[in-house]
Short mmCIF file of C-alpha atoms in Angstrom, two decimals:
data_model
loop_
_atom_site.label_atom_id
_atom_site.label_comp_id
_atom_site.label_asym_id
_atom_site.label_seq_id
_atom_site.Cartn_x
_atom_site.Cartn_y
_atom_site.Cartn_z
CA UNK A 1 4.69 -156.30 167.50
CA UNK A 2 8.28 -156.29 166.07
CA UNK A 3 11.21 -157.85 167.34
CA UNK A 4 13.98 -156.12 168.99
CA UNK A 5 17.49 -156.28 166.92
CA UNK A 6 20.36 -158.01 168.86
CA UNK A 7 22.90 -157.89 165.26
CA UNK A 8 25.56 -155.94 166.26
CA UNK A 9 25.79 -154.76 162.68
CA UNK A 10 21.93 -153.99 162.06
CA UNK A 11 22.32 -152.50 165.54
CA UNK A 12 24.58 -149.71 164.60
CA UNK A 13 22.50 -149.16 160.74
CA UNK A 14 19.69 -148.53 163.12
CA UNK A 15 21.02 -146.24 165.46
CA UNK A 16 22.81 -144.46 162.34
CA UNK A 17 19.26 -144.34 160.58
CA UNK A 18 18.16 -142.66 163.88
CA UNK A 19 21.15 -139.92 163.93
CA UNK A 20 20.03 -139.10 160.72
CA UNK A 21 16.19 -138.93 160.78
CA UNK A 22 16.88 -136.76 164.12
CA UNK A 23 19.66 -134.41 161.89
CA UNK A 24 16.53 -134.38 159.12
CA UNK A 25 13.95 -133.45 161.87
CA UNK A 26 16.33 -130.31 163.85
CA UNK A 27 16.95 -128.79 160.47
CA UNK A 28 13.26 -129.02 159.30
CA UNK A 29 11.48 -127.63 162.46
CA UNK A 30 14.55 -124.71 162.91
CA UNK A 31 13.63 -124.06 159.32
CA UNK A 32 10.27 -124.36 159.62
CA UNK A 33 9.88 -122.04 162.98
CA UNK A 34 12.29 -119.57 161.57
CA UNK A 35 9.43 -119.24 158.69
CA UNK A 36 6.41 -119.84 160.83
CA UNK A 37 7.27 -116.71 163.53
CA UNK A 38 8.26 -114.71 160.63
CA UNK A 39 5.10 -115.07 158.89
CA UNK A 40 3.19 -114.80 162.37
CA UNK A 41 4.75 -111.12 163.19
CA UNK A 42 3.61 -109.95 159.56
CA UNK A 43 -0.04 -111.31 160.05
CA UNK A 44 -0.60 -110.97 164.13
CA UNK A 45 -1.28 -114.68 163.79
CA UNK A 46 -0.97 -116.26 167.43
CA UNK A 47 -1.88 -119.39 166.26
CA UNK A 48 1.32 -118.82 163.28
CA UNK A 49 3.56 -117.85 166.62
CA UNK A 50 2.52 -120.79 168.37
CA UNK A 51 3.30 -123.01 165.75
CA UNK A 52 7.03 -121.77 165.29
CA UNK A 53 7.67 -121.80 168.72
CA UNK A 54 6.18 -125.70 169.16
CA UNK A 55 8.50 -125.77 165.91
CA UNK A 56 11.89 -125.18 168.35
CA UNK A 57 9.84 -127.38 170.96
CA UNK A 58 10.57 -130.43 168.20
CA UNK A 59 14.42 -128.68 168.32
CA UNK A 60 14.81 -129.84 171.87
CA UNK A 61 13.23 -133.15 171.45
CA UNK A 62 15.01 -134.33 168.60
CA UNK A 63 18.14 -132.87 169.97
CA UNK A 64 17.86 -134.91 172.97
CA UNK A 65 17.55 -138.23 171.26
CA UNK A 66 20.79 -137.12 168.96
CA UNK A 67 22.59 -136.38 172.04
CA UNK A 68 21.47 -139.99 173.89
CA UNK A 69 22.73 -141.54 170.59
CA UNK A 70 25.84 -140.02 170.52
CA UNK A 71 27.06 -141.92 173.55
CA UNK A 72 28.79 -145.38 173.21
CA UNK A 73 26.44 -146.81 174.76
CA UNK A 74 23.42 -144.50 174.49
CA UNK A 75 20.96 -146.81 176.61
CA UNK A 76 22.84 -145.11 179.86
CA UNK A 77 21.56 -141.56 178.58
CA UNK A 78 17.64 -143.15 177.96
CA UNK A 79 16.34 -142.22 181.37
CA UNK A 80 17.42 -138.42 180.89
CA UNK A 81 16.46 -137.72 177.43
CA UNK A 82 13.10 -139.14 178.41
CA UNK A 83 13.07 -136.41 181.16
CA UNK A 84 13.71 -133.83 178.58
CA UNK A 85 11.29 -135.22 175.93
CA UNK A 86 8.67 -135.30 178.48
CA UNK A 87 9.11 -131.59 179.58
CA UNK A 88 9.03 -130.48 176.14
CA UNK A 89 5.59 -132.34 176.39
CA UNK A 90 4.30 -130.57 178.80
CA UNK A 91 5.59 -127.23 177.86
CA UNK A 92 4.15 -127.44 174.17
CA UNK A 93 0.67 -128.43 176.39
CA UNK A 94 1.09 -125.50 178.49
CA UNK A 95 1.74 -123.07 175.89
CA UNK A 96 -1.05 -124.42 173.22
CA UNK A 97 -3.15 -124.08 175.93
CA UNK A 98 -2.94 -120.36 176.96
CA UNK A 99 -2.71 -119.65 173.33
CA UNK A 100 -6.01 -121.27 172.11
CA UNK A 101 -7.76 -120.12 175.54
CA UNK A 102 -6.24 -116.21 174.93
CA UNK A 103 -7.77 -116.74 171.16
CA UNK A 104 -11.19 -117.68 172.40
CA UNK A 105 -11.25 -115.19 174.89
CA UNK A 106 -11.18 -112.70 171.84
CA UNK A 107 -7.44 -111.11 172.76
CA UNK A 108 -6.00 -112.70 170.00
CA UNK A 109 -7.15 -113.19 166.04
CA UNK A 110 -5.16 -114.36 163.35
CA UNK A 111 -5.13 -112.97 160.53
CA UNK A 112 -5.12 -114.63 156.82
CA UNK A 113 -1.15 -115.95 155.79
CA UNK A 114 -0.96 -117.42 152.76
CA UNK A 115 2.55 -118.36 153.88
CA UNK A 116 1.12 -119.84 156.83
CA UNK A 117 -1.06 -122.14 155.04
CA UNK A 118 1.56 -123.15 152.55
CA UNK A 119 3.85 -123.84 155.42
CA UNK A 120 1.29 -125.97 157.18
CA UNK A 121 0.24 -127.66 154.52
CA UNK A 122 4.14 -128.84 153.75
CA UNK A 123 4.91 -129.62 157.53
CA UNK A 124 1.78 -131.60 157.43
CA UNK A 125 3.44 -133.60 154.22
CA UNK A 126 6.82 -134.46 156.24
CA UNK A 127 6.14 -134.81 159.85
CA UNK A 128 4.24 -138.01 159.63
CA UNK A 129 6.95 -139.88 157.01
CA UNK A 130 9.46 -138.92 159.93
CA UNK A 131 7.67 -139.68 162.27
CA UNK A 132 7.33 -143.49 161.16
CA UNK A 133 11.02 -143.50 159.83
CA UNK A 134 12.04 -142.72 163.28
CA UNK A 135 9.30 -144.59 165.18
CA UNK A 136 10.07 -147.69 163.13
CA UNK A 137 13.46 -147.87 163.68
CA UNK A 138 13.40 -147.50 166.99
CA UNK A 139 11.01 -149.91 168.16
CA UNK A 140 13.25 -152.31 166.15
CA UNK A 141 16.03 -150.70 168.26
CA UNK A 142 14.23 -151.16 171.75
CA UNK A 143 14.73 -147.19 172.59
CA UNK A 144 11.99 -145.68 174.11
CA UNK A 145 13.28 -142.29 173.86
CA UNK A 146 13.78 -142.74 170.00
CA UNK A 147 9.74 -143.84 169.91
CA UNK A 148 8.89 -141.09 172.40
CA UNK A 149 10.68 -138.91 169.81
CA UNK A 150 8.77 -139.58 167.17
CA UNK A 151 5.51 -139.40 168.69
CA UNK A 152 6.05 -135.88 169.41
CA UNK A 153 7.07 -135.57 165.73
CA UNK A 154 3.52 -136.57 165.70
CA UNK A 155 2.21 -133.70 167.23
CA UNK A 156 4.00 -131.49 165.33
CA UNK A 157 1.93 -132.90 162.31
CA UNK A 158 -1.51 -132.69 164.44
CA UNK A 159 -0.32 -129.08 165.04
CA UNK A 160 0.15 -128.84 161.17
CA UNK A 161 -3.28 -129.95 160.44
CA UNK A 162 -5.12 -127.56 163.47
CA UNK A 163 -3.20 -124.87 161.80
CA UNK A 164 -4.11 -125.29 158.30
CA UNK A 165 -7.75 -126.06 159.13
CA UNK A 166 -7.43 -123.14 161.02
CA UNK A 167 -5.99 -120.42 158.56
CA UNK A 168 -8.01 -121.82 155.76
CA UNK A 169 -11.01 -121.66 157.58
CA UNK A 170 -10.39 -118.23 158.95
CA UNK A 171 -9.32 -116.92 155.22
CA UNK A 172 -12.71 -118.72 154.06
CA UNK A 173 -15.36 -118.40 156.31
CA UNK A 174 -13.73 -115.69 158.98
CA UNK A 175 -14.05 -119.07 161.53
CA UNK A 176 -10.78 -117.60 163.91
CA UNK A 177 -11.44 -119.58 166.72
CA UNK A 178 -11.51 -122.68 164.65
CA UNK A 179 -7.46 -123.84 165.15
CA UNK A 180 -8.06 -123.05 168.92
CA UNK A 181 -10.52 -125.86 169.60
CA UNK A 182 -8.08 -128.23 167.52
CA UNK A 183 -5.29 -127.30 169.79
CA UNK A 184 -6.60 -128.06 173.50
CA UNK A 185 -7.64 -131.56 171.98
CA UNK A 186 -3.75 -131.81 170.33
CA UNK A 187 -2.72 -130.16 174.10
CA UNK A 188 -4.27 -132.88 175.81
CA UNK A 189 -3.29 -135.63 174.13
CA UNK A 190 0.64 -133.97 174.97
CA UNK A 191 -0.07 -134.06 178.27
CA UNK A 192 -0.58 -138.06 177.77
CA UNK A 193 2.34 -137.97 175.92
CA UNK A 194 4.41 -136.10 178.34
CA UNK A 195 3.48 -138.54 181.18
CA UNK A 196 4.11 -141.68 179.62
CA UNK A 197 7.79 -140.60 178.25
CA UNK A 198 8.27 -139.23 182.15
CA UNK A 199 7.14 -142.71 183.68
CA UNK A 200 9.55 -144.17 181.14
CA UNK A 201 9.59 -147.93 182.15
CA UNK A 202 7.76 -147.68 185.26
CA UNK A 203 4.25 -146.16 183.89
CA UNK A 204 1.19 -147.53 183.14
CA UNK A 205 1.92 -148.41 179.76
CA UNK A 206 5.91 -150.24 179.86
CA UNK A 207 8.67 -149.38 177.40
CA UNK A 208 8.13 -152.71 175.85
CA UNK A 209 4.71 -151.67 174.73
CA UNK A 210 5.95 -148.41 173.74
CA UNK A 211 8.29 -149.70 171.33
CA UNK A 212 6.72 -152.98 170.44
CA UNK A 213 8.00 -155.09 171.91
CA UNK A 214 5.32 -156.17 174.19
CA UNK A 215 1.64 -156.37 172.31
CA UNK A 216 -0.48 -153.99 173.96
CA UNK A 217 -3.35 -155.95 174.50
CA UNK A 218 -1.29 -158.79 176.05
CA UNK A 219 0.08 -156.21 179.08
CA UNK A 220 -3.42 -155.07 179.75
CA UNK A 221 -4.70 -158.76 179.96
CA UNK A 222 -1.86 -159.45 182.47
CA UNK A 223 -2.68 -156.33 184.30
CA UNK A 224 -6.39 -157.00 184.67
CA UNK A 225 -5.37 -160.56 186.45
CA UNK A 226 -3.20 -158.69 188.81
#
């Protein structure tokens, strides 16, 4: 549990530390999808495709957290950029998906990348350290769209680790169908994602639990006695 900041001053480092760590995250994943669908349209790789395209996913996440904080008074934008961090949820879901279901179906193998794997293997390095940076500061903050944020940062590292196990173990042992069982568990667990940041305050787990306010174990006690 942390406590929410009510410092005007440590207020406005937070939601600066947010702008930033959001700046950080759009310029790594346009970077990194740039890279990623490059590298996939040299080696056929769907699983290389899929990645930069979840890469531009993170793009429109991020971007809607750095839009909600550049209002005055970015709790008044919370409700929408949930809405839009919640369909990028779903759509990364949706496409993972068809794409792992398509690769063990046999239409689609990747093919070795060394690229790939060095690219998954950095992404895998980053995401999580900005993924806490962000998650950290804004459970501190009280913004459920900044903690929403980060836990689709989150995925993106999941994604990074599917992907490497994946290529590796496709350049290794010819296993091609290995990333696509990895990605309809990471798909799933965005679909939980996707409907929590949707229900915002009114789903089954609150805001206050979702940024720490509110101890998890305490809301499901009080639940069971309703």
């Amino acid at each position: 549990m942390s406590a929410v900041a009510t410092d005007p001053q440590r207020i406005a480092v937070l939601r600066r530390r947010i702008r930033l760590v959001v700046a950080v995250t759009i310029t790594w994943n346009i970077l990194e999808g740039i890279v990623a669908l490059i590298a996939g349209g040299v080696a056929s790789s769907a699983a290389l495709i899929a990645f930069g395209l979840d890469s531009f996913v993170e793009v429109l996440s991020a971007a809607a957290v750095a839009w909600q904080f550049s209002a005055r008074d970015p709790e008044t934008r919370e409700k929408t950029a949930l809405r839009v961090i919640s369909i990028a949820f779903f759509a990364l879901a949706a496409y993972v998906t068809v794409d792992a279901v398509l690769s063990l179906a046999g239409l689609r193998e990747p093919e070795q990348s060394a690229v790939g794997i060095v690219l998954a293997a950095l992404s895998l390095t980053v995401m999580p350290f900005l993924s806490w940076f962000e998650r950290r500061a804004g459970r501190e903050l009280g913004s459920a769209s900044a903690v929403a944020d980060s836990k689709q940062t989150l995925i993106c590292a999941y994604l990074s680790a599917a992907l490497l196990v994946g290529l590796v173990a496709n350049a290794l042992l010819g296993w091609a169908w290995a990333d696509s069982i990895a990605a309809l568990v990471i798909a799933g667990f965005a679909v939980k994602e996707g409907i929590e940041a949707w229900r915002g305050d009114a789903c089954t787990t609150p805001v206050g639990v979702l940024t720490g306010e509110i101890d998890d174990h305490d809301h499901h006690g009080d639940h069971d006695q309703d």
